[in-house]
PDB file of C-alpha atoms in Angstrom:
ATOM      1  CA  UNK A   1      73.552 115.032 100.042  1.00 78.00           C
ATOM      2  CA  UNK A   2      76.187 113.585 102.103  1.00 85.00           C
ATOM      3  CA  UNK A   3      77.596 111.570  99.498  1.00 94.00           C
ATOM      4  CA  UNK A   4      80.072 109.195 100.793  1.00 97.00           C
ATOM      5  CA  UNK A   5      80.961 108.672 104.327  1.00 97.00           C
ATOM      6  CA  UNK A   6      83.375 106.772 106.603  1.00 97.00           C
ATOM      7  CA  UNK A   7      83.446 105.969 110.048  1.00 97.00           C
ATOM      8  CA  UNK A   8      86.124 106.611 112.173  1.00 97.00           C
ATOM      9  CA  UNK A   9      88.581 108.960 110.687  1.00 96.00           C
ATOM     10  CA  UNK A  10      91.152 106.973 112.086  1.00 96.00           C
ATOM     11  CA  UNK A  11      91.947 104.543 114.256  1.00 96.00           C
ATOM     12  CA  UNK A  12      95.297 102.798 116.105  1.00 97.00           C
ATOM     13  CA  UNK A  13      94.755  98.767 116.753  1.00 97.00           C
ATOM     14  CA  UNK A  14      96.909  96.590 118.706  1.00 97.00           C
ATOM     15  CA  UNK A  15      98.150  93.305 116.603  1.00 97.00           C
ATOM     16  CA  UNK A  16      94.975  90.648 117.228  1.00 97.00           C
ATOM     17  CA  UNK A  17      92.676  93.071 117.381  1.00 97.00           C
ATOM     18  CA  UNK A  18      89.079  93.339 115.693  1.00 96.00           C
ATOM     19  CA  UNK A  19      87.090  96.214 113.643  1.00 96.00           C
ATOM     20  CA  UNK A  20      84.568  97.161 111.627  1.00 97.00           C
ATOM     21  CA  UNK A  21      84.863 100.322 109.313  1.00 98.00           C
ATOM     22  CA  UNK A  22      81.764 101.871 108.434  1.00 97.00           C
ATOM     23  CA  UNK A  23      81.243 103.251 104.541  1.00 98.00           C
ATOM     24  CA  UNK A  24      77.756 104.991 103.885  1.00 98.00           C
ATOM     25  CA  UNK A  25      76.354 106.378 100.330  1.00 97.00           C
ATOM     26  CA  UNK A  26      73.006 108.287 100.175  1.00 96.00           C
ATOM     27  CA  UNK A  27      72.962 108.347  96.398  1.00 95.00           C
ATOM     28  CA  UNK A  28      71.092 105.116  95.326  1.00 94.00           C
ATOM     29  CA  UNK A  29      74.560 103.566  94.241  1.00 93.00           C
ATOM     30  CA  UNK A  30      74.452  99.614  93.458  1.00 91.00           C
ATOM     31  CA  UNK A  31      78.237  99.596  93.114  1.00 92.00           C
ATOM     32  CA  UNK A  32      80.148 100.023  96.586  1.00 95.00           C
ATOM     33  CA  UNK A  33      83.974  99.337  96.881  1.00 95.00           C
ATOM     34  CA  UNK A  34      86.843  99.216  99.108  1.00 97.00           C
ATOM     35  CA  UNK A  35      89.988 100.055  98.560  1.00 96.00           C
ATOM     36  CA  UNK A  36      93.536 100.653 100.704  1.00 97.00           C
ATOM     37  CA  UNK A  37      96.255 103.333  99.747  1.00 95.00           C
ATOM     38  CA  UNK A  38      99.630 102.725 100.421  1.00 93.00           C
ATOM     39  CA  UNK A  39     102.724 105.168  99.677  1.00 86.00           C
ATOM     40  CA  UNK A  40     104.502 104.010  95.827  1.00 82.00           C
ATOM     41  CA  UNK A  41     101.472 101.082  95.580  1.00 84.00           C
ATOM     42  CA  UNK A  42      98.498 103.368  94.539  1.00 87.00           C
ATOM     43  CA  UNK A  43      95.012 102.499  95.054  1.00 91.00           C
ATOM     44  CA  UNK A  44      94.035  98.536  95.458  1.00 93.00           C
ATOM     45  CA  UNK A  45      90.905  97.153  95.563  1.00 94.00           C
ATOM     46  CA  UNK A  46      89.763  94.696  98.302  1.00 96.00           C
ATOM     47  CA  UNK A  47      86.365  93.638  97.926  1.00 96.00           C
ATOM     48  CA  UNK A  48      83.535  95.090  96.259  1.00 94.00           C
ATOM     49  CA  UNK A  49      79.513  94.864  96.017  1.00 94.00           C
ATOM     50  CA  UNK A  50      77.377  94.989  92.935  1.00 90.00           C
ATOM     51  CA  UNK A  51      74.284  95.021  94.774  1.00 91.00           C
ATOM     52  CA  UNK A  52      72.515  94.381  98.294  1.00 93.00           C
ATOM     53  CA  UNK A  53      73.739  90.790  99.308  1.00 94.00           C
ATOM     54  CA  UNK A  54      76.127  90.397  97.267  1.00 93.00           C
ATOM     55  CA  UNK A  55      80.380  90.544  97.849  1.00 95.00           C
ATOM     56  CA  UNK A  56      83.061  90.002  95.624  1.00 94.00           C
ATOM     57  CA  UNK A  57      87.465  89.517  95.997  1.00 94.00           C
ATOM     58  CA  UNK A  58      89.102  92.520  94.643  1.00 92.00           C
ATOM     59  CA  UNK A  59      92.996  92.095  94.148  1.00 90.00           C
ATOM     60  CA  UNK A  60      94.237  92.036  98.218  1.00 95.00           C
ATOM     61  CA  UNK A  61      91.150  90.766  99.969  1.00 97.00           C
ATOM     62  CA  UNK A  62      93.305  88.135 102.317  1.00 96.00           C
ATOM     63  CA  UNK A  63      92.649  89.060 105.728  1.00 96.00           C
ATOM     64  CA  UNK A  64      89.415  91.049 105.321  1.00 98.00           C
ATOM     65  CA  UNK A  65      85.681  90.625 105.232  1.00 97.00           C
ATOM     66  CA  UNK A  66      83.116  92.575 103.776  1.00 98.00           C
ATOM     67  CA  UNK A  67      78.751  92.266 104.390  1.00 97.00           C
ATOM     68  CA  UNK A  68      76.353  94.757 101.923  1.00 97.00           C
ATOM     69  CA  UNK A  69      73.280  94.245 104.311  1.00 94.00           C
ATOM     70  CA  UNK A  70      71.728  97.299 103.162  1.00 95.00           C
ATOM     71  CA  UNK A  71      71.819  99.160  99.851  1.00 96.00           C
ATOM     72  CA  UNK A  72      73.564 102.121 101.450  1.00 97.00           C
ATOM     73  CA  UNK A  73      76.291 100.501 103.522  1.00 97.00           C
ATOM     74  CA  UNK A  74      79.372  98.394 103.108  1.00 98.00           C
ATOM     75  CA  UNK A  75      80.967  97.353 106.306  1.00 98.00           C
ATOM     76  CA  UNK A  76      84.589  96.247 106.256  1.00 98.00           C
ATOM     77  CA  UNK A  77      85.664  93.998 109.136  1.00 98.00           C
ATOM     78  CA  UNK A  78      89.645  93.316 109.965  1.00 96.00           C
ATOM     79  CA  UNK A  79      88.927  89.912 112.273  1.00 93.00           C
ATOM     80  CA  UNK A  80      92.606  89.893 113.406  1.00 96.00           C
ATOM     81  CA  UNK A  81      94.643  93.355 112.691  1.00 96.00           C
ATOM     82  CA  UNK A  82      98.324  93.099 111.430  1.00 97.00           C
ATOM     83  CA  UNK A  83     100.843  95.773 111.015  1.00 97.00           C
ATOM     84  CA  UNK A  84     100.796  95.291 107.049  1.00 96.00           C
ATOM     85  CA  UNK A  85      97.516  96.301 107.142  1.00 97.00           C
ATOM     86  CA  UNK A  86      98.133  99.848 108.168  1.00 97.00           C
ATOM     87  CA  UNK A  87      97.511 101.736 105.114  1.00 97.00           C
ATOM     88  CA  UNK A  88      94.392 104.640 104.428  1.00 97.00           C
ATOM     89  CA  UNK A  89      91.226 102.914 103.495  1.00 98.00           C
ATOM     90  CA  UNK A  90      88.854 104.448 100.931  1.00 97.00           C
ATOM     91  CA  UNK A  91      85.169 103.720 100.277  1.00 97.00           C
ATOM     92  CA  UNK A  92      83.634 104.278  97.197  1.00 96.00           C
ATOM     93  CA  UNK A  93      80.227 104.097  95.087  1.00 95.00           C
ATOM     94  CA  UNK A  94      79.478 103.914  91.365  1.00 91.00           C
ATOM     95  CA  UNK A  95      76.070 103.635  89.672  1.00 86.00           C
ATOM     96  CA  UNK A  96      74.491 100.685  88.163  1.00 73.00           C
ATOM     97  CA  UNK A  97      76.820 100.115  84.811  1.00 72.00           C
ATOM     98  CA  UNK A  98      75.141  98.322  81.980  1.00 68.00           C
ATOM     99  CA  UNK A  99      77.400  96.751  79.695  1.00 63.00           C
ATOM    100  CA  UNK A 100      76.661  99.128  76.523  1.00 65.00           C
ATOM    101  CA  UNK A 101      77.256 102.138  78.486  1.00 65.00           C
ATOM    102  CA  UNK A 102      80.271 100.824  80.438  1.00 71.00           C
ATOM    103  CA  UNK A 103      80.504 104.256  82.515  1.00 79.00           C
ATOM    104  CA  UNK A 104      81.891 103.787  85.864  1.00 82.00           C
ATOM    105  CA  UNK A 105      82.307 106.938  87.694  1.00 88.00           C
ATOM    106  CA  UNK A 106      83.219 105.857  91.284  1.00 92.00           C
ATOM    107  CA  UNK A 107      82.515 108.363  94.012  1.00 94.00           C
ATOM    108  CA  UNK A 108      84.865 108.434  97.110  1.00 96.00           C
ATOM    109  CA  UNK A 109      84.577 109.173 100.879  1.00 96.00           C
ATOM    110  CA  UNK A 110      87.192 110.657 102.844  1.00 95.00           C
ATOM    111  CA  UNK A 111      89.474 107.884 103.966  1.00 96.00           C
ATOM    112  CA  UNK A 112      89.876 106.189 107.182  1.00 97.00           C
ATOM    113  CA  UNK A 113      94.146 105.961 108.568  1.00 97.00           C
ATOM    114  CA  UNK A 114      94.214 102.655 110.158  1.00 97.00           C
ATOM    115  CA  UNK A 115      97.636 102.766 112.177  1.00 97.00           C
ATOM    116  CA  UNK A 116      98.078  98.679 113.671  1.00 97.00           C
ATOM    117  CA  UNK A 117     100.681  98.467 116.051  1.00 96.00           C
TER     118      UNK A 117
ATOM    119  CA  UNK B   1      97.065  91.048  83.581  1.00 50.00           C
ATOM    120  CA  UNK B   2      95.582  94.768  83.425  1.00 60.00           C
ATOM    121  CA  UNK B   3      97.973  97.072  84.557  1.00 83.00           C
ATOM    122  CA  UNK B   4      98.154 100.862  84.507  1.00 91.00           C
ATOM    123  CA  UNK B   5     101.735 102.587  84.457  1.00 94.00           C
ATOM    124  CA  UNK B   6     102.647 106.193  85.051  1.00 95.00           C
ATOM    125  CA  UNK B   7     105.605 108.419  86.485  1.00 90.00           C
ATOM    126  CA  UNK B   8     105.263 108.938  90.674  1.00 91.00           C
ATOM    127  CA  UNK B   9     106.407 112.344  90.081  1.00 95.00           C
ATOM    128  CA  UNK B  10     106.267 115.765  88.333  1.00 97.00           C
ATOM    129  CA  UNK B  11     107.305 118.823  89.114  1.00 97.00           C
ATOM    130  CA  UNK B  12     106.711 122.293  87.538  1.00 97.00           C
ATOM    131  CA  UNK B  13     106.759 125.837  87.242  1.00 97.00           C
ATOM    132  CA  UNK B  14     103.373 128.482  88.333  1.00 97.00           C
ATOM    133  CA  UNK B  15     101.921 129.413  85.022  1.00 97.00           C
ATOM    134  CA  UNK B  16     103.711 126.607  82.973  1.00 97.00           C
ATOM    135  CA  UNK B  17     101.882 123.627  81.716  1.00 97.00           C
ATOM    136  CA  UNK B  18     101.746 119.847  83.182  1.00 97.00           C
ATOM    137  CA  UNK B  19     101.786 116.649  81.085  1.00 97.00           C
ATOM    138  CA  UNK B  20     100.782 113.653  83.397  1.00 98.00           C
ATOM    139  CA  UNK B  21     101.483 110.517  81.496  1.00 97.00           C
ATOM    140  CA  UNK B  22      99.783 106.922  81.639  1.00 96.00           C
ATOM    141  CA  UNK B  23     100.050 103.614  79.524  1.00 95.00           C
ATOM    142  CA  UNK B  24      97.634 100.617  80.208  1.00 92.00           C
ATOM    143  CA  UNK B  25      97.058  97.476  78.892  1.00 86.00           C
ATOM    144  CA  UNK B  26      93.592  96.494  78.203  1.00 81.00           C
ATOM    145  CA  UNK B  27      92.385  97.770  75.066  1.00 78.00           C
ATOM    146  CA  UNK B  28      88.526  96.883  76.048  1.00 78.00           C
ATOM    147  CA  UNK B  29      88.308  99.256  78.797  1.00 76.00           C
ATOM    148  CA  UNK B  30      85.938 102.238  76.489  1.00 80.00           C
ATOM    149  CA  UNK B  31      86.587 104.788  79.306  1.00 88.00           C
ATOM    150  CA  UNK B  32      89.575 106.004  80.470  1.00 92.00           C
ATOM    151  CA  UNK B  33      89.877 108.299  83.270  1.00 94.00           C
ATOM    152  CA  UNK B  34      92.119 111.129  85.550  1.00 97.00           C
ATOM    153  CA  UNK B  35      90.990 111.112  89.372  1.00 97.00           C
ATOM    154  CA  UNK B  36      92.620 114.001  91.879  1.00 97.00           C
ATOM    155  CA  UNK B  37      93.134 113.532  95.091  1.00 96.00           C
ATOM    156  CA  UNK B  38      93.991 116.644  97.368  1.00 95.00           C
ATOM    157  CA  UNK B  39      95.957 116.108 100.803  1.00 90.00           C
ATOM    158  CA  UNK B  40      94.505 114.340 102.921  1.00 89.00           C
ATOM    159  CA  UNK B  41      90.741 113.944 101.041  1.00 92.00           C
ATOM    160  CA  UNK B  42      89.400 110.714  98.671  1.00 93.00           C
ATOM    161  CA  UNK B  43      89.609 110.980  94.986  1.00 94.00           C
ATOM    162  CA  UNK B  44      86.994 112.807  92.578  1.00 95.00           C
ATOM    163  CA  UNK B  45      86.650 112.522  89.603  1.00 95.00           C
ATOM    164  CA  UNK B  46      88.680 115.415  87.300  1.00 96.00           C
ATOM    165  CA  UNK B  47      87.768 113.940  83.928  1.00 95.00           C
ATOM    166  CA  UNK B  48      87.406 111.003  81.275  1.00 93.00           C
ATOM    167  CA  UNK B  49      87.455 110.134  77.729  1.00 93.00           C
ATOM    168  CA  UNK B  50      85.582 107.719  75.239  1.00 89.00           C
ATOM    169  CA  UNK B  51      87.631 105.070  73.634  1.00 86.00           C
ATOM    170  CA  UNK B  52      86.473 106.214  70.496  1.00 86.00           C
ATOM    171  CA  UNK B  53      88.454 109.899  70.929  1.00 88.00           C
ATOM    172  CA  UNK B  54      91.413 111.426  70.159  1.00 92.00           C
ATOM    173  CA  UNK B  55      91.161 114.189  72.560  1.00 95.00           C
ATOM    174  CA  UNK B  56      88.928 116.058  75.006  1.00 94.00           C
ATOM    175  CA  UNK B  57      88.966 119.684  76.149  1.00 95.00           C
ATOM    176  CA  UNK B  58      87.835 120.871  79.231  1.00 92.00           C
ATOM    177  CA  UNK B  59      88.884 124.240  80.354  1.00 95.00           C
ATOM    178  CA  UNK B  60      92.418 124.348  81.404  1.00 96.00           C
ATOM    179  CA  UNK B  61      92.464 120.648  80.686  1.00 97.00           C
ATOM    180  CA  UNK B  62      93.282 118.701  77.573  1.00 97.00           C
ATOM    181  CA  UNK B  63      92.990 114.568  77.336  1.00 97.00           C
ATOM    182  CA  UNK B  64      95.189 112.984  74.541  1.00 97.00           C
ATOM    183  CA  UNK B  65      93.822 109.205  73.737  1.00 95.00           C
ATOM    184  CA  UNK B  66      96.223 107.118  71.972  1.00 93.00           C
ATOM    185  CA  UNK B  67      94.939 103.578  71.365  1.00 90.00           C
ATOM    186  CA  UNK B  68      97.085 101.973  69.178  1.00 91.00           C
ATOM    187  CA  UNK B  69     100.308 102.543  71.791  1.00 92.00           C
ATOM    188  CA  UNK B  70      97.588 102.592  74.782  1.00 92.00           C
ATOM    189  CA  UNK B  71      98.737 105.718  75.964  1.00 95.00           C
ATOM    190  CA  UNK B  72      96.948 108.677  77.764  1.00 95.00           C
ATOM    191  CA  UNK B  73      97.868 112.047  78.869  1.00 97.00           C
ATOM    192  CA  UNK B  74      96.587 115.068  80.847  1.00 98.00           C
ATOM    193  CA  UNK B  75      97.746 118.583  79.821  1.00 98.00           C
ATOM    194  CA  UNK B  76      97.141 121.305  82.521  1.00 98.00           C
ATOM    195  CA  UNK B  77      97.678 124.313  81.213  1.00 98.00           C
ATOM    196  CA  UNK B  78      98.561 128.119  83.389  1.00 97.00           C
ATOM    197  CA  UNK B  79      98.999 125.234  86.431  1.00 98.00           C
ATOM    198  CA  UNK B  80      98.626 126.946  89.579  1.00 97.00           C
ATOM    199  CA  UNK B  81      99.573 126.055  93.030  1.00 95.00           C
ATOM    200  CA  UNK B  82      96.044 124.705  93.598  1.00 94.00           C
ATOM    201  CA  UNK B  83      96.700 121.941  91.093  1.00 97.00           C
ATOM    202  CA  UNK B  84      99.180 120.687  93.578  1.00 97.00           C
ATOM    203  CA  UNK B  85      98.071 116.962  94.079  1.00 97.00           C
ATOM    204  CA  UNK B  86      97.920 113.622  93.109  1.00 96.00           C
ATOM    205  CA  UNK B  87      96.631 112.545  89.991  1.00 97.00           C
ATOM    206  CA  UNK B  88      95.651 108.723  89.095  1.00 96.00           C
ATOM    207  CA  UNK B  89      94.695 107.276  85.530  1.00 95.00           C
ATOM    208  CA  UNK B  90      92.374 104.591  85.827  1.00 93.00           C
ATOM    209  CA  UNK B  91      90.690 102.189  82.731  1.00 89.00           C
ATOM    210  CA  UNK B  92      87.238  99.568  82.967  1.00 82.00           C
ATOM    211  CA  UNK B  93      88.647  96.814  81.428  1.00 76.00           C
ATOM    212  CA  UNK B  94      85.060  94.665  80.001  1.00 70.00           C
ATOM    213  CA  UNK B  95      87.487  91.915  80.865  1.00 62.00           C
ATOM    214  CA  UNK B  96      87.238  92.111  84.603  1.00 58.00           C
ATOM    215  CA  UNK B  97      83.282  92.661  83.623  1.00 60.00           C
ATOM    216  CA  UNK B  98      84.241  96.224  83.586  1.00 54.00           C
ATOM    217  CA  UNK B  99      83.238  96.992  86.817  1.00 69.00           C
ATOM    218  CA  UNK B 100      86.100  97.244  89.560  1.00 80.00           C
ATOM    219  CA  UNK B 101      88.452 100.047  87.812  1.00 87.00           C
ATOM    220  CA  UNK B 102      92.350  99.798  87.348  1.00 89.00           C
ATOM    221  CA  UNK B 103      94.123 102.568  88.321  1.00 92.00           C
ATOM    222  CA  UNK B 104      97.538 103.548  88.564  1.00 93.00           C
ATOM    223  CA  UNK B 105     100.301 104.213  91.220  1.00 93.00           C
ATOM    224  CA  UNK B 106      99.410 107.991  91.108  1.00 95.00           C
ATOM    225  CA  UNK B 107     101.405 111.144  89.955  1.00 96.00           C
ATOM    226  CA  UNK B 108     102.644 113.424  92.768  1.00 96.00           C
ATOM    227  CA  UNK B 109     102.327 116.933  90.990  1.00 97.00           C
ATOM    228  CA  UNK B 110     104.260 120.244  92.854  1.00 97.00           C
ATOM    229  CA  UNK B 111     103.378 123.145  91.746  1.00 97.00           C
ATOM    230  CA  UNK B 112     106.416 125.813  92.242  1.00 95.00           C
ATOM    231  CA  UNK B 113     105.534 129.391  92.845  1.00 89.00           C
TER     232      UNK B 113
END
């Protein structure tokens, strides 16, 4: 198993640019998230998918847009790149979580370094 | 609002212990957990507790719960300089449907040889 993946690695953007970051899971996950990481902020979440179809705001989603067109990918799209979005991006997956159980171990990828200049 | 608090840095000796240190706020979340995150790599998960615990043992690592003054801590014991890294408390909080988690700012942790 591959677990999580994302595509590129990294990547520097001129202001006004467009792109599309890639996040893969091969574990059967429902839940898929996004999240940035920015030095003395911490982890925050953008948007995030309970299922295939669906999308939902996370705390910072201004300026981002998210599509779960298949079970195993969530696609994160910057339409018009600024500088504050320069940060490390991190995918993640959890499992379906009922609401007895309430277990949400979320499962990370790498990170991709988005520099925007 | 949920909100998850803890120190941005610790330092310590090789062989001593580390206490990481987190507060939060939402006293529905019934899982609380410690991520590491290496340089340069995504968080895993390093370990959890149930609401309904005191404390957990696992190894080298010991999870203190304390619900009434929502307060958590990790104990590393015999830390070694492959514990370097940072180390993020998160809760589920049923209130945001208990699905996204809250985590905190992170705790840089040097190890000292």
């Amino acid at each position: 198993n591959a677990g999580v993946t994302q595509t590129p690695k990294f990547r520097v953007l001129k202001t006004g640019q467009s792109m599309t970051l890639l996040c893969a899971q091969d574990m059967n996950h429902e839940y898929m998230y996004w999240y940035r990481q920015d030095p003395g902020m911490g982890l925050r979440l953008i948007h995030y998918s309970v299922g295939e179809g669906t999308t939902a705001k996370g705390e910072v989603p201004d300026g981002y847009n998210v599509s779960r067109l298949k079970k195993q990918n969530f696609l994160l799209g910057l339409e018009s790149a600024a500088p504050s979005q320069t940060s490390v991006y991190f995918c993640a997956s959890s499992w379906f979580i009922n609401s007895e159980s309430s277990y949400n171990e979320q499962f990370f990828g790498p990170g991709t370094r988005l520099t925007v200049l | 609002g949920e909100d998850v608090e803890q120190s941005l840095f610790l330092s310590v000796r090789e062989g001593d212990s580390s206490v990481i240190n987190c507060t939060y706020t939402d006293s529905s979340s019934t899982y609380l957990y410690w991520y590491k995150q290496e340089p340069g790599a995504g968080l895993q998960l390093l370990t959890y507790i149930f609401s309904n615990m005191d404390m957990k043992q696992d190894q080298r690592l010991t999870v203190l719960l304390n619900k009434k003054d929502k307060h958590l801590s990790l104990r590393i014991a015999d830390t070694q300089t492959g514990d370097s890294a940072i180390y993020f408390c998160a809760e589920s909080p049923l209130t945001l449907g208990n699905t996204p988690l809250v985590f905190g700012k992170g705790t840089r942790l040097s190890v000292i040889a």
